XYZ file of C-alpha atoms in Angstrom:
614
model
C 108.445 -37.229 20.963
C 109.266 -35.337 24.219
C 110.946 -32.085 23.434
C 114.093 -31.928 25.481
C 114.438 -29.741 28.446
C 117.191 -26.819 28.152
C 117.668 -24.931 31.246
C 118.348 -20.745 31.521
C 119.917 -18.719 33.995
C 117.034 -16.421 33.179
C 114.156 -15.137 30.432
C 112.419 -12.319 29.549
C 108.470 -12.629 28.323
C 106.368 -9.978 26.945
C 102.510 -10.830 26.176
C 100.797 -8.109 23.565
C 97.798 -7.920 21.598
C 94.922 -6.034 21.693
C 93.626 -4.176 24.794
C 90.301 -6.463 24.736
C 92.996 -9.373 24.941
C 93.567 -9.603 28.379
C 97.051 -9.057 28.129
C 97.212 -7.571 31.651
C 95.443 -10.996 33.436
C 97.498 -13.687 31.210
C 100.616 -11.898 32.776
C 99.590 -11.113 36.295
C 98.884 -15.333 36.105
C 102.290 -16.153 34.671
C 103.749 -13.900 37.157
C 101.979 -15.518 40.173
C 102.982 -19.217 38.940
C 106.260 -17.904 38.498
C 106.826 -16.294 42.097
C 105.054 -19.228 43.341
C 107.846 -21.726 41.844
C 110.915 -19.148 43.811
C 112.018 -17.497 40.574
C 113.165 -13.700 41.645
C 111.292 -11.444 38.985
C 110.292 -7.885 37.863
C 107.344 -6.679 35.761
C 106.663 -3.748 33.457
C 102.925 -3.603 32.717
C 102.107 -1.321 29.526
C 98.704 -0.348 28.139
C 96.987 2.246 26.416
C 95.607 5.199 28.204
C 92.503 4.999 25.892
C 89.395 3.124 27.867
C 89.130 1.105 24.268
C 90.972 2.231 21.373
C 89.742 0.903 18.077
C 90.673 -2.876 17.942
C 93.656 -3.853 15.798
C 95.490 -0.962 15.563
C 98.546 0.313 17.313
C 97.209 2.952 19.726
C 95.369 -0.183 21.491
C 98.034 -2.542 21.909
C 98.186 -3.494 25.323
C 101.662 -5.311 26.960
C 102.895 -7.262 29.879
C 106.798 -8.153 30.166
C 108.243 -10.340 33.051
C 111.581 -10.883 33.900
C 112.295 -14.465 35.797
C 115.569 -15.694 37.029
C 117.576 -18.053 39.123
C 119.532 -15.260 40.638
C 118.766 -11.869 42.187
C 117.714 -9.601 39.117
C 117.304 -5.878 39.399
C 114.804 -4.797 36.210
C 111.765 -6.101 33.968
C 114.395 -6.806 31.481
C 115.731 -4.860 28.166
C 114.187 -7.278 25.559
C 112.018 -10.300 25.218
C 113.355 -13.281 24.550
C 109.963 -14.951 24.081
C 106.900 -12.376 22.034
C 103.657 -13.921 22.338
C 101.742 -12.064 19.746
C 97.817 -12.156 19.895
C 97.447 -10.165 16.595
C 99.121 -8.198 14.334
C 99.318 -5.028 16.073
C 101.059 -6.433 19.122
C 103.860 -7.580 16.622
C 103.956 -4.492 15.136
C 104.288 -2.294 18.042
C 106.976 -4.361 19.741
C 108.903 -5.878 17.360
C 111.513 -3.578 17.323
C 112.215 -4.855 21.108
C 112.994 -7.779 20.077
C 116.726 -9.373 19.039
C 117.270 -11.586 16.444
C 117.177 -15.102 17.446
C 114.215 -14.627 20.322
C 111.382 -16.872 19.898
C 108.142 -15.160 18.361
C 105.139 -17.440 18.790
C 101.787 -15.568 16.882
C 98.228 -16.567 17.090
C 97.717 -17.109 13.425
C 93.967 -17.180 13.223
C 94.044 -13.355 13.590
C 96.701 -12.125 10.609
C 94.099 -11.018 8.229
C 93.988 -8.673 5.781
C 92.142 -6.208 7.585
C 94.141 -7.038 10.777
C 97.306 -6.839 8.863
C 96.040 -3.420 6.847
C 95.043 -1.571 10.685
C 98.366 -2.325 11.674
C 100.314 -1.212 8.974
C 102.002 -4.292 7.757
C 101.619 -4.630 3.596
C 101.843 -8.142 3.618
C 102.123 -11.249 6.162
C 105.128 -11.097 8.251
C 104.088 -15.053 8.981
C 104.345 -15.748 5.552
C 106.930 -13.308 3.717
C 110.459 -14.173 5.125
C 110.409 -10.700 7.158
C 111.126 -12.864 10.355
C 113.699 -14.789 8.786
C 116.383 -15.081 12.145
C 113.477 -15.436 14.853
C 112.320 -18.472 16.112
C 108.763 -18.327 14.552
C 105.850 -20.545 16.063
C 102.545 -19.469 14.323
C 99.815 -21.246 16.415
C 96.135 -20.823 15.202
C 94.789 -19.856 19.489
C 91.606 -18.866 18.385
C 90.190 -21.906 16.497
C 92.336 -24.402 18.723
C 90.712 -22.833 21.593
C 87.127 -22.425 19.861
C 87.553 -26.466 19.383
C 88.692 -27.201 23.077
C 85.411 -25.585 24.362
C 82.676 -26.679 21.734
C 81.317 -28.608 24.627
C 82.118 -26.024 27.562
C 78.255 -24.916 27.416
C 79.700 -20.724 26.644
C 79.202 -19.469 23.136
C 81.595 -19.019 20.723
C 82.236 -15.349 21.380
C 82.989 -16.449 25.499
C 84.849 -19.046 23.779
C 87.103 -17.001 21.514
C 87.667 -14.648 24.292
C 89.603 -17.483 26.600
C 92.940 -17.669 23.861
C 94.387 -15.929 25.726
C 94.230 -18.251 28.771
C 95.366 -20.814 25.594
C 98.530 -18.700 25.231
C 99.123 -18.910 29.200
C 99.118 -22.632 29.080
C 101.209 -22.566 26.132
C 104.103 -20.221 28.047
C 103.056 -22.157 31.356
C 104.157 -25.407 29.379
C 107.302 -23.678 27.170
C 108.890 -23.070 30.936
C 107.175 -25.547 33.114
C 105.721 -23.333 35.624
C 103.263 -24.616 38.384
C 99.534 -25.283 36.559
C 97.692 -26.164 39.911
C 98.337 -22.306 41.287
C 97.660 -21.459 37.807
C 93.751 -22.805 37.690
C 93.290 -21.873 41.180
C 93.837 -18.237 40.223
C 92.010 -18.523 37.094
C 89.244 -19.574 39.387
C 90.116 -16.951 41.837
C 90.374 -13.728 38.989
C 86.893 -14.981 37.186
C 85.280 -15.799 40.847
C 82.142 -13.232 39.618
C 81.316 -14.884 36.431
C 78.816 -17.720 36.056
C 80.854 -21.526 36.486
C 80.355 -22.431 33.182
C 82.611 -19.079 31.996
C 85.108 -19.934 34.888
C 85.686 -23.520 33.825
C 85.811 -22.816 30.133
C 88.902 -20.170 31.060
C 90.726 -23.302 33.227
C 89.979 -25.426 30.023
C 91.199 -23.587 27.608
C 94.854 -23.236 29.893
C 94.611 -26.884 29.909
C 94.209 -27.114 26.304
C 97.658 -24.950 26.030
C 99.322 -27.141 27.867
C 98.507 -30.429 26.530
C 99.056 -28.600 22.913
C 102.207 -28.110 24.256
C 102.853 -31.495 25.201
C 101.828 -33.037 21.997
C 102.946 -31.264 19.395
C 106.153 -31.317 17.642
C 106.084 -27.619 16.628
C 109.006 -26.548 19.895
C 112.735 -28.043 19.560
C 112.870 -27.655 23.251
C 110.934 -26.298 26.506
C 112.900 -24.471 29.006
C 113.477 -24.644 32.741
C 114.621 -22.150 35.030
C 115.738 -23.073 38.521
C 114.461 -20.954 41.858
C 116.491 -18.725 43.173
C 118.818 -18.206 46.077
C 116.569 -15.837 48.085
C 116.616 -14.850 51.489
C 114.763 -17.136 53.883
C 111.417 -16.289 54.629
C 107.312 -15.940 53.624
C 107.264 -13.824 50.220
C 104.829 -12.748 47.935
C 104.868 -10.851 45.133
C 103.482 -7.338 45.239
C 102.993 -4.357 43.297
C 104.264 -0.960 43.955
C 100.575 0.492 44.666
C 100.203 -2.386 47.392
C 103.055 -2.543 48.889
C 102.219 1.401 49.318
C 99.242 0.981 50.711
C 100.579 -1.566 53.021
C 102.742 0.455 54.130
C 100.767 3.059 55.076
C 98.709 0.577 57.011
C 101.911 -0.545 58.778
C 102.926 2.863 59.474
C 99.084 3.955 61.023
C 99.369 1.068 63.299
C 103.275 1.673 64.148
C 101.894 5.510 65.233
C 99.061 3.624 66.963
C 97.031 6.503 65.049
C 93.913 6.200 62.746
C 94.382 6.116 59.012
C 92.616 8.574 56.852
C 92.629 8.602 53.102
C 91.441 11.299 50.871
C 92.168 10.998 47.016
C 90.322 11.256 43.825
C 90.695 8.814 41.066
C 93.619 9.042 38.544
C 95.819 6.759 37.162
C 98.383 5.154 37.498
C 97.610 6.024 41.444
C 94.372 4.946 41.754
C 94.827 1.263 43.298
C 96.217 2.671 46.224
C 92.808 3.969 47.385
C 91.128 0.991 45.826
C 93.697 -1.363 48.496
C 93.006 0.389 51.139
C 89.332 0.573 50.929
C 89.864 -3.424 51.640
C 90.806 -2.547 54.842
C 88.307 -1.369 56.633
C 88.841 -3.290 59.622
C 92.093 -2.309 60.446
C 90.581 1.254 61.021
C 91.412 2.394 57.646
C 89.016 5.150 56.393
C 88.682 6.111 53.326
C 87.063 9.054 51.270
C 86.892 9.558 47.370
C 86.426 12.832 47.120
C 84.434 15.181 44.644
C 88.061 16.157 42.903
C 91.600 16.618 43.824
C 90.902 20.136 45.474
C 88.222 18.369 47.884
C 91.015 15.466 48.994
C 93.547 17.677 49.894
C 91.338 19.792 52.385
C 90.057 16.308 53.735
C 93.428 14.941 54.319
C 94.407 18.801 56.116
C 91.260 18.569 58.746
C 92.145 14.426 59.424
C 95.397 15.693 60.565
C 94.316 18.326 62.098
C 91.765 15.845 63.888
C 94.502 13.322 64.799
C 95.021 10.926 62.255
C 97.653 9.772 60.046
C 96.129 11.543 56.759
C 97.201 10.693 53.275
C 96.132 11.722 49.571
C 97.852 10.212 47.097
C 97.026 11.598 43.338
C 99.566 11.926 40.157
C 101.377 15.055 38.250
C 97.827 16.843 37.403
C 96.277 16.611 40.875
C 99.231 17.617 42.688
C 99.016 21.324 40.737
C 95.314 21.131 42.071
C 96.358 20.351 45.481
C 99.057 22.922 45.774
C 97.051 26.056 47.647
C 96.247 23.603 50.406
C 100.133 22.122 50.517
C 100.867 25.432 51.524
C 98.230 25.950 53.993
C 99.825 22.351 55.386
C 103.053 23.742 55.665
C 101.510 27.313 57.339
C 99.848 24.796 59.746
C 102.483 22.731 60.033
C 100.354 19.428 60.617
C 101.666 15.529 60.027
C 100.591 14.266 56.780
C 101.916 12.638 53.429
C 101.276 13.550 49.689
C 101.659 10.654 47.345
C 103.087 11.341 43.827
C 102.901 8.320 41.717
C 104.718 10.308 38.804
C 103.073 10.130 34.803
C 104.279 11.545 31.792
C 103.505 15.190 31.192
C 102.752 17.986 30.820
C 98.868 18.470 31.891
C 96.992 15.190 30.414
C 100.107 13.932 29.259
C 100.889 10.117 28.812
C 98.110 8.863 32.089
C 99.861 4.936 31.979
C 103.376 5.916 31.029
C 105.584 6.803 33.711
C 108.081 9.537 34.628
C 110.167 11.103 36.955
C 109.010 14.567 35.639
C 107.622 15.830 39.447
C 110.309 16.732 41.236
C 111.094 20.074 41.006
C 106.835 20.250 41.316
C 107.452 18.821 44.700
C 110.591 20.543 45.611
C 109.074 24.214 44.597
C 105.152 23.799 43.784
C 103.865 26.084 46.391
C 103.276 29.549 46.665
C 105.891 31.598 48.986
C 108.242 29.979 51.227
C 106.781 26.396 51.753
C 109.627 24.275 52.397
C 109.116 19.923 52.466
C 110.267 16.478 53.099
C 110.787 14.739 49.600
C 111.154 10.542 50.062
C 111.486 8.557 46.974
C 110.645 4.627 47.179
C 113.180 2.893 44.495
C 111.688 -0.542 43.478
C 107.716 -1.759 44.243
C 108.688 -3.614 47.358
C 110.100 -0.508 49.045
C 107.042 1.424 48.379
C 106.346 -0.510 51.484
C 108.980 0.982 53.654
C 109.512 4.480 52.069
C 105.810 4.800 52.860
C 107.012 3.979 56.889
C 109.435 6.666 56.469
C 107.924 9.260 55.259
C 104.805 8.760 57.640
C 107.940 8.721 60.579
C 109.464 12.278 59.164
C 105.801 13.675 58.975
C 104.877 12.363 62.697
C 107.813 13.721 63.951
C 108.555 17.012 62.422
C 104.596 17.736 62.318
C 105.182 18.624 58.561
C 103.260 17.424 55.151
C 105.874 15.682 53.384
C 105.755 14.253 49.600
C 106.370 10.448 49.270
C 107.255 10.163 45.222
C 106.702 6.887 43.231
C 105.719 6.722 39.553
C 104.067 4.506 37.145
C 106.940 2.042 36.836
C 106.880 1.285 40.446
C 102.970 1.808 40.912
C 102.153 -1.232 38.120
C 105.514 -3.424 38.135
C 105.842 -5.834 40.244
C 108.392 -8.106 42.287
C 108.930 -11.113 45.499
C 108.768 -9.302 48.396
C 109.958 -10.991 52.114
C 106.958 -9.885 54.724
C 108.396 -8.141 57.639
C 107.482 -8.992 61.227
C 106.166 -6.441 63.259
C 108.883 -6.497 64.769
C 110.853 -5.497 62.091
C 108.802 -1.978 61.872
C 110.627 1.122 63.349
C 107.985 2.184 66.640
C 107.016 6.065 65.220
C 104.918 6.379 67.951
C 103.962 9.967 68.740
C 102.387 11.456 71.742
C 99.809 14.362 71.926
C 99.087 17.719 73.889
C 97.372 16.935 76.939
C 98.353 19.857 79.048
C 98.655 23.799 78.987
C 102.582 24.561 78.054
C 103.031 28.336 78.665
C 102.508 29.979 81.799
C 98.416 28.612 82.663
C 98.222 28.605 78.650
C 98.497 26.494 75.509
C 100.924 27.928 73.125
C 100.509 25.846 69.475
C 103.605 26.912 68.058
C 105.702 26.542 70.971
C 108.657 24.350 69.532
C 110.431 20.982 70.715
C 114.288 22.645 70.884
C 115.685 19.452 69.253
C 112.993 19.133 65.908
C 111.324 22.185 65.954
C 107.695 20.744 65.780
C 105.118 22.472 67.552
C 102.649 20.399 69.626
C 99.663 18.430 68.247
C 97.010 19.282 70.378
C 93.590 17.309 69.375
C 90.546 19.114 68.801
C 88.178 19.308 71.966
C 91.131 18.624 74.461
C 89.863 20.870 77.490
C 92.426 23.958 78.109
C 93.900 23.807 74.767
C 92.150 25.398 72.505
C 93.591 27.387 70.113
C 94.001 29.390 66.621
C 95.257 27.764 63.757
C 94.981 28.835 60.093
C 96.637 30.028 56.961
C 97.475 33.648 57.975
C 100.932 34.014 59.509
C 101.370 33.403 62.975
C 102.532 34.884 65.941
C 105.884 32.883 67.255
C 104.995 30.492 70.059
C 101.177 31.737 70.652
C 99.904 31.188 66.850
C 98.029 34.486 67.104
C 97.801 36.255 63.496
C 100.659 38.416 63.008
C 101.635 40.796 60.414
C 104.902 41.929 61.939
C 107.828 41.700 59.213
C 110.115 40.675 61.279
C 108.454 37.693 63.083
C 106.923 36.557 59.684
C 110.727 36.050 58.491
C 111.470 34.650 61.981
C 108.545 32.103 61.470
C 109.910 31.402 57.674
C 113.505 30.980 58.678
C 112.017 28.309 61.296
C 109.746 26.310 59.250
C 113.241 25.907 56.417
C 115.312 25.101 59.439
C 112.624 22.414 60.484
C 112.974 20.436 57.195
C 116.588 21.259 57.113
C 117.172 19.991 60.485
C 115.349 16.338 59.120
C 118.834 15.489 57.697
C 120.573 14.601 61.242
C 117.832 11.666 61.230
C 118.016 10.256 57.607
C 121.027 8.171 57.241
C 123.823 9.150 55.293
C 123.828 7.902 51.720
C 125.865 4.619 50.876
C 128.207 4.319 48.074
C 128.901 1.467 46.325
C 132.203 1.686 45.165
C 134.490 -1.160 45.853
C 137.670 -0.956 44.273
C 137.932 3.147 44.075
C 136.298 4.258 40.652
C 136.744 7.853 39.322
C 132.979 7.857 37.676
C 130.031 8.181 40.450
C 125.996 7.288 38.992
C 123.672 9.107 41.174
C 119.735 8.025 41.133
C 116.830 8.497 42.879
C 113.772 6.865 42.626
C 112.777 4.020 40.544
C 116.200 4.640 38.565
C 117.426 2.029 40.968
C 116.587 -1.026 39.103
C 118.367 0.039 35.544
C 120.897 1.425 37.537
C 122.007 -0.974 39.181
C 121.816 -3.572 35.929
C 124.003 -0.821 34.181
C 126.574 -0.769 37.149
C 126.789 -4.738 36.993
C 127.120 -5.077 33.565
C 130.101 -2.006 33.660
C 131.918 -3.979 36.487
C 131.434 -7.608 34.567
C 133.618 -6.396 31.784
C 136.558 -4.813 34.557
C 135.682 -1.276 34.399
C 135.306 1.025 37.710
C 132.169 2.727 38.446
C 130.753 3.947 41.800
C 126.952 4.563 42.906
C 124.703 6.159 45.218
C 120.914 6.388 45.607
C 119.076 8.761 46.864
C 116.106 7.683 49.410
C 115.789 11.580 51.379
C 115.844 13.900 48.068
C 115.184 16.716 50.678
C 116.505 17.238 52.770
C 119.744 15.502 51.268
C 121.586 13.056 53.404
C 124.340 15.391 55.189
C 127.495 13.426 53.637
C 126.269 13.732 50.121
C 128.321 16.773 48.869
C 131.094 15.171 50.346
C 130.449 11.776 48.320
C 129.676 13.933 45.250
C 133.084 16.176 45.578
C 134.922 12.900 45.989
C 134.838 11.452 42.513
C 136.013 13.773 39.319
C 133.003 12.443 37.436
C 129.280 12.671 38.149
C 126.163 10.960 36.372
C 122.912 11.100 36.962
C 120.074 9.285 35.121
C 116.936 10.330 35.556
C 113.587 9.885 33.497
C 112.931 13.876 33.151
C 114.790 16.903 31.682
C 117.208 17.092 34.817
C 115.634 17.727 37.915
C 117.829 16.248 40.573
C 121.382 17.236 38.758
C 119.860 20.727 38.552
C 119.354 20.489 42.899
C 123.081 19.332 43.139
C 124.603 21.804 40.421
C 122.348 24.336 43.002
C 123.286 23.526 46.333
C 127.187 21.705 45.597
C 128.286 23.574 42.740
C 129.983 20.097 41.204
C 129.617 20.008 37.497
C 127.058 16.669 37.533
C 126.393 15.562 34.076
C 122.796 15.140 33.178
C 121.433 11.637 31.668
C 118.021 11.961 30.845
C 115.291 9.909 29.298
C 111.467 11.208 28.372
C 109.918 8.516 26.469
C 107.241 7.066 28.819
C 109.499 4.375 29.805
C 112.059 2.938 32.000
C 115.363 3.053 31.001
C 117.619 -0.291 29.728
C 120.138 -1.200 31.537
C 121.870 -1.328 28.206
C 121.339 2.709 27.493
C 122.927 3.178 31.000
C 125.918 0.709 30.455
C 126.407 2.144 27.163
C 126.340 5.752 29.316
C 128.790 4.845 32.313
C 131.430 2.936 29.656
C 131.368 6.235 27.461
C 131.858 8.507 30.653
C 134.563 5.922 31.968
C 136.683 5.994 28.557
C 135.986 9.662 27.973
């Protein structure tokens, strides 16, 4: 009997089990069916920072949650509707996520004793009534997908290891996503293994599906329409890609060379691993000795002429902070990527945060003023990375582009621009002396205040250039108090002087709310939910997000002194609502979160109403 189809306006999905499980592939597949079929969407990716934490227990349970819809959606989603379990550890660790009434479906081949002992559970929680009000679908993966392969030609241990490609076909079934783009990038994902391995992988999907089809075990599968998107080519991208896209864009915007310096560390390693892809688009890029090594690479590219990035985490930007400074003293074009993680030093390496602010704000030694740009959702990684190379270009000033782990490993559709669509931040170089039969380095432009960017070996224009202060206008070393607070005063009124380019911030606020939300950042998503939800049930709320953190937009203390209540979320102790109490003296209330993960939409709905009915 055909289980009947029952459609949804949208589900959430989380995969667990152990980290050898291949959690992470089974959802980046699901995910690529599902943006393939139109569905907007949103990821959270979660796994241990352990390389390979004992098998079975909790510290190695490794997660992947989607979020699929027929209508625009704004967040991975506050909890599953559908758990697929691989062992008992996964249900153990994220059970608590999960409402009563979801569906739980278990591979039952792997709730042993021992299993069930290293995750803490005293007996079976398929067998003793403790999941009494989920929808419970034990399915033995392991020795249903040992069975569809005894003929594959792999051994049983290659075997065992494709359930989880048994679970995708399952879920692939349960919400009839596409299986031809399914095989084809099981094919594509296990291109490096022998056929026989490859094939045994697209069999054991298969077998998921036709397990689906046959048995009786599901009341219903589930449908959920496209949805109403924009016109145009999309794919789906991550927050680390669409990064490193962006910087691509950006290098070939400035018609300037890209260099990359960085040094491995999650969750901000991809970006140099994408760009290293690129070779042919005159990317370069360098993996440096450490973090110390990248950032003076990155300071002599600029020098040299190129668009010159490093992009690191929390822990590498303390290591990269002496030569920040000696940026900002030279006061040369490039961009320092945060892609935030819990702290402090080791801290939580795959959980994110929004902990790095005031480290990019006021990291430096003396009087080292920067840019601060904040990309909000993994798609506009892609454009705050065109910004923030723009600001740099223009202002010749280092200037920090933040992400964080949310944004680096979640996902979403994005709609690829046309070149056209890219802002032109071309930028033109010293050719010529500019002071009486000389070349003066730190002569300004009277509009930006950004000295000329003279390339190395240009004949006539050589000159001195260092961390020592300078002279005004000739760049001569200079210990003369009064032109070394002259020279301080004008690299502050530099970055200051960015705000009469940034636009001013929007506020959503359409029927005249008392409350304002402030975010910045990858707040945006759970913001945004929470705002929606507030308005569904008639309430008033307003909302601004930050893009420019610094310089702030110029109308922003005017937006914040215009509503008698202020909020702002963030996932730290209170950086940003410290900066406004600072520099606006309005009493913003603090929301903050420090648990390694996004916030709900729920917490900040619950938030907002209790702010709204205080």
């Amino acid at each position: 009997m055909t289980a009947p189809i029952k459609e949804l306006e949208r589900v959430v999905v989380r995969f667990a089990g152990d980290s050898g499980d291949g959690m992470q592939a089974t959802g980046d597949r699901f995910v690529e069916a599902t943006a393939v079929f139109g569905n907007d969407l949103s990821t959270l990716p979660d796994f241990p920072a352990e390389i390979r934490a004992p098998a079975g227990t909790l510290a190695g349970v490794s997660s992947f949650q989607v979020h699929f819809s027929d209508h625009d959606i704004l967040t991975p989603g506050d909890s599953p509707n559908v758990l697929v379990t691989m062992n008992p550890a996964g249900l153990k660790a994220n059970l608590r996520d999960v409402q009563k009434g979801s569906i739980i479906i278990a591979n039952s081949d792997t709730f042993t004793q021992g299993n069930l002992e290293k995750a803490g559970f005293e007996s079976n929680p398929l067998e003793d009534g403790s999941l009494e009000g989920y929808q419970l679908y034990p399915i033995p993966m392991t020795s249903l997908t040992v069975e569809a392969l005894k003929d594959s030609g792999v051994g049983k241990k290659d075997a065992e290891r494709a359930k989880n490609m048994f679970a995708l076909g399952v879920m692939s079934w349960l919400f009839h996503r596409p299986t031809d783009t399914t095989a084809g990038s099981i094919r594509k994902r296990f291109a490096k293994l022998p056929e026989e391995v490859i094939e045994a992988n697209i069999a054991a999907f298969k077998a998921g599906i036709n397990f689906g089809e046959t048995t009786e075990l599901f009341i219903s599968s589930f449908s959920v329409k496209p949805a109403s998107l924009k016109p145009g080519r999309y794919r789906n991208i991550s927050g680390n890609a669409a990064l490193a896209w962006g910087l691509i864009a950006a290098a070939h915007q400035a018609k300037l060379p890209l260099f990359y310096a960085g040094y491995p560390i999650t969750p901000a390693s991809d970006v140099l691993h994408e760009l290293a892809r690129y070779k042919h688009f005159g990317v370069r890029t360098f993996q440096a000795e450490d973090e110390i090594a990248a950032a003076g690479a990155v300071v002599g590219a600029a020098f040299s002429g190129n668009l010159s990035v490093t992009c690191t985490s929390g822990p590498g930007v303390d290591l990269k902070s002496e030569t920040m400074g000696l940026a900002v003293s030279m006061e040369l074009p490039l961009l320092i990527v945060d892609v935030q993680r819990g702290g402090p030093s080791t801290g939580l390496p795959t959980k994110t945060e929004q902990s790095d602010l005031l480290l990019a704000m006021y990291g430096r030694h003396g009087e080292a003023p920067m840019p601060i740009v904040a990309a909000s959702t993994p798609a506009d990684c892609f454009w705050a990375a065109i910004e923030a190379a723009r600001i740099a270009l223009k202002y010749r000033t280092p200037v920090f582009l933040m992400s964080d782990g949310f944004l680096a490993n979640g996902s979403e559709p994005w709609l690829i621009p046309s070149i056209e669509d890219l802002p032109d931040i071309w930028v033109s170089f010293a050719t010529e002396m500019n002071h009486d039969g000389e070349f003066w380095p730190f002569l300004r432009d009277q509009e930006t205040l950004a000295r000329p960017w003279a390339i190395p070996g240009t004949p006539g224009l050589q000159h001195r250039i260092g961390g020592l202060e300078k002279a005004d206008g000739t760049g001569n070393i200079s210990y003369d108090p009064d032109n070394h607070e002259k020279m301080t005063r004008l690299r502050a009124a530099k970055v200051a002087g960015i705000a009469k380019d940034i636009p001013d911030v929007e506020v959503d606020d359409p029927d005249g709310a008392d409350l304002l939300v402030v975010g910045w950042g990858s707040t945006w998503g759970p913001i945004g939910a929470g705002v929606r939800r507030v308005r569904a049930r008639g309430k008033k709320v307003a909302w601004a997000h930050l893009r420019h953190v610094n310089p702030f937009p110029r109308n922003f203390g005017k937006v914040l002194r215009s509503y008698r209540k202020v909020l702002v979320p963030e996932m730290n102790m209170g950086h940003l609502v410290k900066m406004i109490r600072a520099e606006f003296l309005v009493d913003a209330k603090p929301y903050n979160k420090v648990q390694g993960l996004p916030f709900k939409a729920a917490e900040v709905e619950a938030m907002l109403l209790e702010l709204i009915d205080d």
